[in-house]
Structures are given as C-alpha cells and as structure tokens.
Amino acid sequence: MKKTIRPIRSFLILFLILYGLLIASVILPDREYSSTENKYLATLPSVSLKSVLNGSFAERYDTYVSDQLPGRDSWIALRSVSESFLLRTENNGVVYGEDGYLFQKYTSFVEEDLRDNIGAINCFSSKASAPVYVVIVPSSYTVLGDLLPEGAPFADQRSVMENGQTGKLGSLFSGCSYIDILSALDRHSDEYIYYRTDHHWTTDGAWLAYNVLCTHLGLDSFSRSSGKAYESEGFLGTSYSRCRRSGQIADIIKYYPFDAVLTEGGNTHDSIYDYTKLSTRDRYAMFLYGNGAERKIESAPGAGKKGSLLVIKDSFADCLIPFLTNNYETITCIDPRYWSGSFSSLAAEGYDDILILFGFEDLAGESSILKLGF
Amino acid sequence: MSLGSLVFLVRFLPVSILLYYICPVMFRNTLLALLSLIFYAWGDITGLAVLLSVAAAGYLAAWGIRSSAGFWKKLILISGLVAVFGCLAFFKYTDFILETLASFGVPVSPIGVTAPAGISFFSFSAAAYLIDVYNDTSQFCASVPDYLLFISFFPKLLMGPITRISDMKDALKSRTVTSNDLEQGTAEFITGLTKKVILADGISGLWNEVSEIGFERSSCLLCWLAVLAFGLQLYYDFSGYSDMASGIARFFGFSLPENFRTPYSSVSATEFWRRWHISMGGWFRQYVYFPLGGSRCGKLRNIFNLFAVWALTGLWHGASWNFVLWGLFYFVLLVLEKFIYLGFLESHRLIGHIYLVFITLIGWSLFAVRDLSGIPVLFSRLFGGSGGLSAGYFLRNHAVMLVMCVLLCTEQAASVWKKLMSRRGFRSAAVLVLLALCLAYITGSTYHPFLYAQF
C-alpha cells in the first residue's frame, strides 16, 4: 500500500482535498444565510431546458458552488490573513489609515453628475413652498486627511467643498441655502467624529453639523451635556466588512434616547432607535430603523419647537435627525433611493422647513437624486 | 468554465478524473470528447455550435483530402481552410471591419457578433490539421471521437497551447499514465494555478487602478509601474493557464507542447518570441512564414514575409488596431535585430536584458490600450510627462507582490522551483499549502458582502 501511495503522494493530496470538498458539499446541508457576508446564499438552481440553453443555469450553479463551498467563511478569512503578509495598504477597496481608521476608496467623481444632481435639488427648491436648507457631508478622508497613507489616490472633495457658500460647491446651489459644515468638522478633526470601521460619521460628528444648522435656522441647539448618552461597543461597520482587517479596533455607537414615535412602513414604534440592531452586524441601522423609503417622527410639542420638517436624505442624516426632534414636532424623512412618490407634490406640501442632507459621494453619483427634479 | 474556477476545481475536474478511470479504455476518448463539449458549453453554449461546425468542416475536408489527389486535393484543402478561417473571420473580425469602414464614412454599422470562447485556438488547430493531412495523409484521424478530442480537449480548448495532430496522435491511439505523469502533472497544475490565482490576479490591481484613474492624471513612474504590472499579469495569467492545461492533460495521459519558457529572461525580441506563447509562434512559422519562403529568399522578400507574419500575429490577438500596431512593432524590432544588432545583444547579455525589458514594456503599452486615442496619452506620460499622481502609494501597496512577480519570472527562479518540486516531500507540502491558498483566493474573490440590511 505504502509503495503504491508514496510515488503519487502529491497527486493524492491534491485530489483528496478536491474530492473532500466535493463530497462534503454534497453531504452537508446548504447554508441559507451568511452572517459574515450579510446575505442569503445561493441555493441549488433548478434545471430547465430554457435555463440551460440561455446559460443562466451554469451561471447560477457557479454562484451556488462558490456560495456553498464547505468552510467558505474560513477560506475567506485565510485570504484575509495571507493578504496581510503582502503588507498591502489596502484591501478590497478599503485603505488602511493611521490610528485604526479604514477609508473606503473614492478615487474620482464625474463633475457632470454632481452638477446634474445639484440641478435637480435646485429645481426641487424652486417648487418648494418652504425654505430649503442643504447640508453636504464630506467623506471621512476629507476631514481626517492626515490619517491617510501618503499619496493615497482619493478624489479631492476639499477643493470643491471649501469656502462655504462662495466656494465651488456652494455657488452651484440656487433657490436654497447651502450650509457649510466642513469648517466646523475641520475644527474638531482630532475628535471621534467619524467611525473607524464605517463610512458614516459618528453621533458627535452629526451633532456638530446639527449645531451649525441650528445656528443658521435660529433654533435652540440641543446641548449634549443636558442629556444622557448611551454607548454600544464592538461596532464593526461597512469598511471592516469589506476588508476584514485582522486586529481592527472596533467602534462605539453613541445615542441619546429622545422621546419620539417613529412610523415606518405602516409600523409605529415608540422609539426612534431599533435596539435589536445593536446585536446584529449592521448596527448603524439602529438609527431610524435603518434605510427605507419614508420615516415619520412625531414628538411632543414643546416651547420653541417648530411644526414640521421635511428631510430628503441618505443614511448620513439618520444619526443627526434624532437631535432635530428637540426642534420640530413632526419630521418626515424621505430617502430618494427607495421612495417612488412625486417630489413635485412633496415640494408643495405645507412643511415649515425642508432640509436636504446627503453625503458628498451620493451627491456626486447617486442617480436617484435626479428624481428631485421631476 | 475557467480552469481556475471553483466549479471546475471541486466539480468538473474530480468528476472527470473519476469517470475517466472507471471508464473502459476503449470508450475513454469518447468520454473525454463529451466532457470537453460539456466543459465548453458550460461557459458558452451558443459557441458550441461554432466549435462543432469548425470541427465538422475540418473532419470532412481532411477526409476529402485523404481520398483525393492533385487538383481536387488542393481544392478541398483550400475549401476547408476557407470554411475554418471564414468562421474565425466572421465571428471575430466582422464588427472590427464594419467599425473601421464606418470610421472612413462608409454607411455601415457593427452587427454585434460575439466571438465564441477560444475560437482562435480551436480554429488554428483545425487549420493546422488540414495542412498536415494535406502534406502527409497518414496524419488523418479516422475516428470521429479521437478527432473531436484532438480539437476540443478541454484543458487546452480555451487558451491553448495550440496543438497539432502530431502532438496528440500517438496518445489518442494508446496511452498509459505512469505515477511520474501524475506527479509531474500535479506539480505543473499547482504551479499554474498559483501563477494564475495568486500572482496574476494579485498584481492585476495595479494596472486596473491606474487605468481607472487615467494616464493623464498619473505620473511618469506610475505609468511605467502600471505597464510593468500589466506585463507581469499577462505572463502569469497566460503561462499559468498553460501550465494548468499541461498538468491536467498529463492526468489523462496526454503531453501538451511547452508554451512558455521564462520569456522575460530573453535578451532580444527574437529570443523572446521563441519563449513566449511558443505554440502560436510555431504555428505562424510553420503555416505562414515557411510557405511564404521564410528566410530562404531575398532580403526584401524575407522582410515582407516577416511583415505578413507579424501583422497577422497582431490581428490574431484581437480585433483591434492596437494589436496590429503591436504586431508591427515587433516586426520592426525583429527586422532590425535580424539584420543589424542581434549578435551584439547576444554577446552583451546584460544590455540585452535591459533592452528586452524596455521593448516588452513598450510593446505591452500598445497591447493594453485598445482605444487608439489612449496610446498617445500613455506614451506622453511614459516619456517625460511631469506631475501627476505619485507612484509612492502604489509602490508601497504592491511592493511585495511586485518583487515576488519580478523575481519569480526569471530563469533562475524557474530552475530552482523545478528542482524543489522534483523533491517528493517538498512537492507534497507545496501542493497542500498552495492549493489551500488558491482556494482561499478564489473564494475570497467572490466575497462581496452586502453592506446594508436586505429589503
């Protein structure tokens, strides 16, 4: 036996592994969901003459084999570990910055797309029956540029965003008030205002923008020292999910428990936070119950509070809006990525104020913002 | 189906090996031919009809050639070649021709023909077969399954090597698989898989990133780095695939011709083309250059022959003018070397190496940029453009991979690796470690997590 095996040992090793994986994938039950990847895995596709002839069966079977490869998570982890031996400064589109910061790579944007989206916002503003305020959130690398590896090829947002209303970005808006928050964020760039492992800003970063907004609108800003903040540790966000850097410092999510009722998709919740998300991977989704077409927030009337606010936004607004419950009795949040109603009708509705808040990357590339112009 | 895909590695290959070894010997060629057709149809089911048509044209014409003589024999050969090359020309070059005509104002537009996978490879095998049978009718392969297997043998079907009937004829009749074949095959297979999955895919990011950023925004050094990465990626991808093909063929008792022999260790373009994609170079030499008269004719005629071969070589690589330009670039170099300085390069090897690296990088710059208007942009950055995105960050990010790729493509590294892989203990350990890493990298490349909750 030994004499038969020894001469073909490496061949046997090769095929023992391949047959082992083949047999294991046949015997083991298919996994439905991968919490590591936050997605449902492909299941065995059904065969039909049509699907074989149009190639869709082969395509789906390829995905099935890779999704259901025995030990898939471990293979992915092994790649992550071996990549670290290559001393790379980035992985899977995420650049490793100093102090444990992960920056999602954003090398360029199309200026025409940026102008088109701003044009749509201007068009919406011209139809709006209430004053429109625009806040654009810079990406973390723009504010925390010192933490980037030298020469990392990131698009220059700063030169577009600086100089406030008279700057390149500010001067493109018309019929609305562009509120510059870059300078406020810059003044606090040494604080914890962006997550290390996620592309969003922290609750403190959002508060800085909220504070600027209040100054601009003549509202009383909620003082962070007047309310109790709660913290949830161990948050590993979207940037980490992409690169899975070993030894990564986790983030802390901070939130202030304001009294307000939130309605989303026909469900009414007695909190603006979905605490169940704190035990999942997608913890940022705790704010306003995560992404969705529409959220309506109602809070008790109070002294100095205004009536209604419409917020057209992306997910950056989710951790800022809770502060606004101190200033408005009702806040309606619309995310154009998921909302399919008429923005013209929305503009004509009787809100007291309208806030448009997007991250710069969405403003420069998210095509659903164009819907505001129709 | 790619040889480096999971569906091939953990489904098709083990199942094929199992079926092959339990199949009675007399049906093994039929089985392998059928498996090859399934392999092909898996990735390109519409192309299967083209593959079978080319194969059928080749078989019928060869049968006609064998059964006739004189004028009719020649006529059948020409008809067969017209059928095979006509198919290749229609599927690969129709849109290219129409686009070119349209650019000269002719009122035509592309009709959207897609070339079936591997058409350049299997068409060239079929054409070579016809000419070989014409020259020597004993090369005719009467058995349909044997012939079909020769044309469509799955390890070499999509990316070569381009085989001639003489490479496979004896093995098609009878073959034995020795333990040495299995071990040698395993060593070649794992070497090829590693080249493809870890090295080629690992260095490909550098070229892709710089192309995405735009050459006009990149510094001179960054553009050189990107072209270097492209050349390395192409080498490891292509030679890795050839190694895998050769290794898998050995598992079934076939020996495929060598396709790459550390080409970047050459000292001249002449030597480079004896060591890069050897089976294609051999095909053009045998079936174009020699019939035109080769070098056994006047100087001018010889230059014309080289021109024809290299214009066609360029076109063979793709239906785009940059490939023709790339082919003609090598034509000029080969003529200059042949008539002026080849001897100097061969006797001054260090200068030859530097020259070779420089000209191959220039060549890959022409090869990599399909859009002709992009070529002057890249060249203006390569030669003297100041400013642009610094290379520092990219160099740091890819440093280890770049150094590995540069060192491992040398003749010395290949020789050390071959020696190490000839040791049984090392080979077994290498297979275990490299297979695990390759599986990790292939699986990792399919890792695209959903970043938000699903709706």
XYZ file of C-alpha atoms in Angstrom, chain B:
455
model
C -15.651 27.367 -17.477
C -12.253 28.560 -16.409
C -9.592 26.130 -15.176
C -9.187 28.379 -12.153
C -12.866 28.443 -11.143
C -14.364 26.655 -8.162
C -16.890 24.822 -10.313
C -14.000 23.359 -12.293
C -11.828 22.545 -9.285
C -14.388 20.975 -6.977
C -16.846 19.605 -9.512
C -15.726 19.166 -13.092
C -12.121 18.053 -12.551
C -12.667 15.437 -9.800
C -15.765 14.055 -11.551
C -13.887 13.872 -14.884
C -10.955 12.038 -13.298
C -13.298 9.574 -11.600
C -15.305 8.882 -14.753
C -12.166 8.575 -16.828
C -10.558 5.949 -14.621
C -13.697 3.836 -14.228
C -14.475 4.017 -17.949
C -13.380 1.078 -20.145
C -10.250 2.025 -22.091
C -11.969 1.765 -25.489
C -14.512 4.463 -24.567
C -12.125 6.861 -22.854
C -11.563 9.129 -25.859
C -15.310 9.341 -26.441
C -15.812 10.170 -22.765
C -13.117 12.858 -22.811
C -14.554 14.363 -26.009
C -18.019 14.515 -24.429
C -16.632 16.002 -21.224
C -14.799 18.598 -23.314
C -18.015 19.583 -25.066
C -19.788 19.926 -21.697
C -16.840 21.976 -20.418
C -17.151 24.286 -23.411
C -20.938 24.530 -23.375
C -20.872 25.406 -19.657
C -19.225 28.739 -20.408
C -20.514 29.409 -23.917
C -23.394 27.231 -25.005
C -24.081 29.246 -28.168
C -20.429 28.926 -29.167
C -20.757 25.137 -29.045
C -22.425 25.166 -32.477
C -19.461 27.114 -33.875
C -16.962 24.730 -32.291
C -18.806 21.725 -33.730
C -19.113 23.399 -37.146
C -15.387 24.153 -37.316
C -14.640 20.611 -36.150
C -17.027 19.138 -38.746
C -15.559 21.280 -41.540
C -12.086 20.146 -40.524
C -13.022 16.490 -40.400
C -14.902 16.425 -43.723
C -12.219 18.395 -45.550
C -9.461 16.170 -44.149
C -11.428 13.093 -45.207
C -11.774 14.601 -48.701
C -8.058 15.464 -48.859
C -7.099 11.919 -47.920
C -9.454 10.429 -50.525
C -8.385 12.624 -53.458
C -5.299 13.740 -55.306
C -3.899 16.534 -57.435
C -6.164 19.465 -58.208
C -9.087 18.120 -56.188
C -6.928 17.548 -53.153
C -5.728 21.151 -53.301
C -9.235 22.445 -53.908
C -10.599 20.580 -50.900
C -7.753 21.886 -48.756
C -8.498 25.454 -49.830
C -12.246 24.945 -49.280
C -11.600 23.528 -45.811
C -9.301 26.424 -44.902
C -11.827 28.930 -46.241
C -14.524 27.311 -44.081
C -12.368 27.316 -40.930
C -10.869 30.774 -41.375
C -14.179 32.108 -42.719
C -15.805 31.112 -39.457
C -12.996 32.724 -37.473
C -13.127 35.867 -39.593
C -16.890 36.185 -39.362
C -17.151 35.771 -35.607
C -14.010 37.615 -34.613
C -13.495 40.314 -37.204
C -16.865 41.279 -38.735
C -17.573 44.088 -36.308
C -13.973 45.247 -36.406
C -14.130 45.543 -40.207
C -17.511 47.271 -40.116
C -16.338 49.724 -37.442
C -13.233 50.512 -39.475
C -15.313 51.073 -42.613
C -17.734 53.251 -40.650
C -14.824 55.381 -39.407
C -13.993 56.084 -43.089
C -17.547 57.269 -43.680
C -18.933 54.084 -45.255
C -22.589 53.829 -44.203
C -22.323 50.569 -42.234
C -22.578 49.782 -38.557
C -21.446 46.855 -36.366
C -23.885 43.945 -36.220
C -22.964 42.810 -32.713
C -21.257 39.473 -33.402
C -19.573 37.956 -30.352
C -16.608 35.656 -30.859
C -17.125 32.244 -29.221
C -14.622 31.482 -26.473
C -11.345 30.012 -27.698
C -12.225 30.347 -31.402
C -8.693 31.485 -32.303
C -7.243 28.397 -30.658
C -9.516 25.672 -31.987
C -9.658 27.231 -35.485
C -5.870 27.225 -35.661
C -5.743 23.581 -34.543
C -8.286 22.642 -37.225
C -6.421 24.590 -39.936
C -3.084 23.067 -38.937
C -4.706 19.641 -39.091
C -5.919 20.197 -42.662
C -2.493 21.327 -43.857
C -0.771 18.454 -42.031
C -3.134 15.908 -43.592
C -2.571 17.535 -46.994
C 1.193 17.179 -46.579
C 1.027 13.708 -45.089
C -2.236 11.767 -45.354
C -1.117 9.343 -42.654
C -1.901 12.163 -40.220
C -5.615 11.702 -40.962
C -7.551 10.720 -37.873
C -10.393 8.457 -38.985
C -12.040 8.046 -35.597
C -14.554 10.843 -35.023
C -14.231 10.792 -31.194
C -10.424 10.858 -31.461
C -10.538 13.762 -33.882
C -13.101 15.635 -31.791
C -10.939 15.117 -28.725
C -7.912 16.490 -30.598
C -9.831 19.649 -31.493
C -11.693 20.153 -28.226
C -9.612 18.541 -25.422
C -10.794 20.702 -22.538
C -7.507 21.633 -20.810
C -6.236 23.399 -23.938
C -9.535 24.353 -25.565
C -9.909 27.935 -24.369
C -6.348 29.242 -24.060
C -4.085 26.738 -25.759
C -1.440 25.591 -26.267
C -2.361 25.332 -29.954
C -1.818 21.675 -30.671
C -1.007 19.885 -33.905
C -2.239 16.387 -34.613
C 1.339 15.088 -34.288
C 1.337 16.296 -30.646
C -1.580 14.043 -29.732
C -1.896 11.325 -32.383
C 0.081 8.591 -30.617
C -1.608 9.252 -27.284
C -5.024 9.208 -28.963
C -4.315 5.649 -30.144
C -2.976 4.324 -26.891
C -1.517 5.811 -23.753
C -0.526 4.858 -20.267
C -0.496 7.076 -17.236
C 2.520 6.500 -15.017
C 2.954 7.631 -11.443
C 5.503 10.083 -12.809
C 2.825 11.551 -15.098
C 0.501 12.053 -12.124
C 3.212 13.668 -10.017
C 4.571 15.795 -12.842
C 1.013 16.765 -13.764
C 0.241 17.732 -10.171
C 3.381 19.866 -9.977
C 2.537 21.658 -13.230
C -1.100 22.074 -12.282
C -0.461 23.589 -8.863
C 2.294 25.830 -10.245
C -0.066 27.074 -12.938
C -2.966 27.579 -10.553
C -0.739 29.600 -8.205
C 0.574 31.725 -11.075
C -2.955 32.468 -12.205
C -4.809 32.912 -8.932
C -2.218 34.419 -6.622
C 0.329 36.173 -8.836
C -1.628 37.265 -11.941
C -4.764 38.251 -10.051
C -2.658 39.732 -7.233
C -0.742 42.139 -9.477
C -3.638 42.928 -11.828
C -4.971 45.583 -9.434
C -2.098 47.970 -10.182
C -2.805 48.260 -13.909
C -6.565 48.378 -13.317
C -6.255 51.150 -10.723
C -4.057 53.342 -12.909
C -6.280 52.814 -15.990
C -9.265 53.803 -13.888
C -7.565 56.911 -12.547
C -6.457 57.795 -16.091
C -2.939 58.013 -17.508
C -3.297 61.776 -17.924
C -3.615 62.063 -14.130
C -0.747 59.655 -13.393
C 2.939 60.425 -13.081
C 5.585 59.051 -15.435
C 6.845 56.498 -12.894
C 3.317 55.367 -12.044
C 2.602 54.709 -15.733
C 5.783 52.629 -16.058
C 4.804 50.684 -12.941
C 1.334 50.068 -14.330
C 2.701 48.774 -17.649
C 5.155 46.556 -15.784
C 2.252 45.164 -13.743
C 0.295 44.547 -16.943
C 3.187 42.619 -18.498
C 3.622 40.519 -15.376
C -0.099 39.854 -15.071
C -0.310 38.749 -18.699
C 2.646 36.418 -18.288
C 1.433 34.782 -15.083
C -2.128 34.537 -16.311
C -1.294 33.020 -19.674
C 1.638 30.837 -18.659
C -0.256 29.763 -15.534
C -3.150 28.633 -17.681
C -0.766 26.748 -19.988
C 0.868 25.035 -17.000
C -2.534 24.003 -15.655
C -3.530 22.708 -19.088
C -0.342 20.701 -19.378
C -0.732 19.288 -15.859
C -4.361 18.258 -16.359
C -3.550 16.704 -19.742
C -0.973 14.505 -18.010
C -3.642 13.155 -15.630
C -5.292 11.721 -18.751
C -2.059 10.532 -20.345
C -1.514 13.355 -22.836
C 1.552 15.510 -23.159
C 0.916 19.033 -24.434
C 3.674 21.108 -26.034
C 5.530 23.623 -23.878
C 4.085 27.107 -24.303
C 6.249 29.429 -22.156
C 9.915 29.185 -21.218
C 10.662 32.131 -18.882
C 10.375 34.625 -21.763
C 11.350 37.677 -19.714
C 14.830 36.201 -19.299
C 15.476 36.706 -23.015
C 17.999 39.181 -24.377
C 16.243 40.042 -27.642
C 12.793 40.168 -29.187
C 13.877 37.272 -31.396
C 14.615 35.127 -28.341
C 11.527 36.401 -26.515
C 9.277 35.099 -29.279
C 10.950 31.687 -29.110
C 9.964 31.543 -25.441
C 6.593 33.358 -25.280
C 3.436 31.564 -26.492
C 5.638 29.041 -28.258
C 2.756 27.087 -29.813
C 1.375 30.191 -31.541
C 4.805 31.311 -32.756
C 5.393 27.792 -34.068
C 2.055 27.819 -35.889
C 2.789 31.072 -37.717
C 6.322 29.924 -38.544
C 5.138 26.576 -39.882
C 1.993 27.611 -41.719
C 2.653 31.218 -42.811
C 6.353 32.088 -42.698
C 7.791 28.933 -44.248
C 5.175 28.637 -47.041
C 5.880 32.286 -47.959
C 9.528 31.394 -48.368
C 10.783 32.127 -44.847
C 14.338 33.431 -44.860
C 15.434 31.332 -47.805
C 14.786 34.108 -50.265
C 15.899 37.639 -50.960
C 16.216 40.204 -48.200
C 13.198 42.211 -49.304
C 11.034 39.134 -49.646
C 12.194 37.984 -46.230
C 11.195 41.341 -44.756
C 7.812 41.084 -46.451
C 7.356 37.574 -45.013
C 8.112 38.852 -41.551
C 5.713 41.736 -42.078
C 2.904 39.348 -43.077
C 3.543 37.073 -40.096
C 3.601 39.901 -37.567
C 0.616 41.790 -38.938
C -1.327 38.516 -38.697
C 0.091 37.747 -35.246
C -1.151 41.130 -34.076
C -4.594 40.541 -35.559
C -4.761 37.063 -34.067
C -4.549 38.595 -30.602
C -7.630 40.702 -31.067
C -9.854 42.532 -33.479
C -8.477 45.984 -32.825
C -5.899 48.242 -34.463
C -3.747 48.454 -31.352
C -2.975 44.738 -31.722
C -1.924 45.285 -35.341
C 0.267 48.142 -34.169
C 1.730 45.886 -31.506
C 2.430 43.154 -34.103
C 4.101 45.653 -36.437
C 6.177 46.996 -33.555
C 7.644 43.516 -33.167
C 8.045 43.230 -36.945
C 10.263 46.328 -36.932
C 12.274 45.078 -33.958
C 12.754 41.610 -35.391
C 13.896 43.010 -38.741
C 16.330 45.376 -37.016
C 17.639 42.598 -34.819
C 17.932 40.125 -37.678
C 19.834 42.448 -39.965
C 21.662 44.744 -37.540
C 22.146 44.056 -33.832
C 21.040 40.579 -32.735
C 24.661 39.420 -32.482
C 25.529 42.389 -30.254
C 22.610 41.665 -27.908
C 23.542 38.005 -27.642
C 27.130 38.768 -26.776
C 26.249 41.562 -24.299
C 23.608 39.810 -22.260
C 23.121 42.463 -19.566
C 22.462 45.129 -22.188
C 20.232 42.593 -23.930
C 18.159 42.045 -20.774
C 17.698 45.769 -20.232
C 16.778 46.204 -23.893
C 14.305 43.310 -23.707
C 12.560 44.675 -20.622
C 12.301 48.105 -22.224
C 10.892 46.912 -25.546
C 8.428 44.487 -23.992
C 7.083 47.280 -21.780
C 6.680 49.488 -24.838
C 5.001 46.558 -26.582
C 2.578 45.954 -23.705
C 1.728 49.665 -23.688
C 0.482 49.257 -27.263
C -1.193 45.951 -26.445
C -3.002 47.079 -23.319
C -4.693 50.234 -24.582
C -7.392 49.240 -27.038
C -8.560 52.745 -27.726
C -6.040 54.161 -30.214
C -6.528 57.691 -28.897
C -5.395 56.488 -25.460
C -1.992 55.309 -26.727
C -0.503 58.811 -27.279
C -1.762 59.812 -23.814
C 0.007 56.866 -22.183
C 3.196 57.431 -24.198
C 3.251 61.134 -23.395
C 3.255 60.205 -19.700
C 5.795 57.398 -20.138
C 8.239 59.720 -21.835
C 8.777 62.845 -19.871
C 5.392 63.968 -18.633
C 5.875 65.841 -15.357
C 3.416 65.997 -12.471
C 0.535 63.601 -11.985
C -0.296 61.182 -9.221
C 2.849 59.977 -7.492
C 3.830 56.315 -7.675
C 4.774 56.160 -3.984
C 1.463 54.933 -2.612
C 1.008 52.298 -5.337
C 4.568 51.105 -4.968
C 4.034 50.667 -1.241
C 0.729 48.874 -1.680
C 2.007 46.444 -4.307
C 5.696 46.268 -3.311
C 5.789 42.689 -2.028
C 3.691 41.355 -4.897
C 5.754 43.254 -7.480
C 9.048 41.968 -6.100
C 7.657 38.413 -5.987
C 6.375 38.622 -9.558
C 9.618 40.079 -10.915
C 11.841 37.552 -9.158
C 9.694 34.519 -9.959
C 9.603 35.165 -13.704
C 13.365 34.765 -14.054
C 15.033 31.684 -15.471
C 16.934 31.160 -12.201
C 13.745 31.148 -10.097
C 12.049 28.754 -12.513
C 15.015 26.413 -12.332
C 15.114 26.479 -8.501
C 11.339 25.896 -8.357
C 11.633 22.954 -10.743
C 14.373 21.419 -8.623
C 12.392 21.876 -5.422
C 9.248 20.443 -6.982
C 11.184 17.369 -8.072
C 11.598 16.508 -4.374
C 8.669 14.438 -3.230
C 8.425 15.899 0.287
C 8.581 19.492 -0.888
C 6.116 18.810 -3.690
C 3.542 17.341 -1.306
C 3.880 20.245 1.118
C 3.715 22.778 -1.728
C 0.554 21.184 -3.105
C -1.104 21.294 0.310
C -0.176 24.906 1.071
C -0.633 26.356 -2.427
C -3.942 24.592 -3.053
C -5.291 25.932 0.257
C -4.101 29.437 -0.617
C -5.521 29.248 -4.142
C -8.895 28.038 -2.856
C -8.831 30.875 -0.314
C -8.054 33.449 -3.008
C -10.649 32.125 -5.450
C -13.317 32.016 -2.744
C -12.193 35.400 -1.419
C -12.621 36.912 -4.881
C -16.326 36.036 -4.692
C -16.638 37.823 -1.334
C -18.891 40.799 -1.946
C -20.693 41.399 1.329
C -23.966 43.229 1.357
C -23.212 46.317 3.329
C -26.754 47.086 4.413
C -29.668 45.030 5.603
C -31.585 43.433 2.791
C -35.029 44.571 1.796
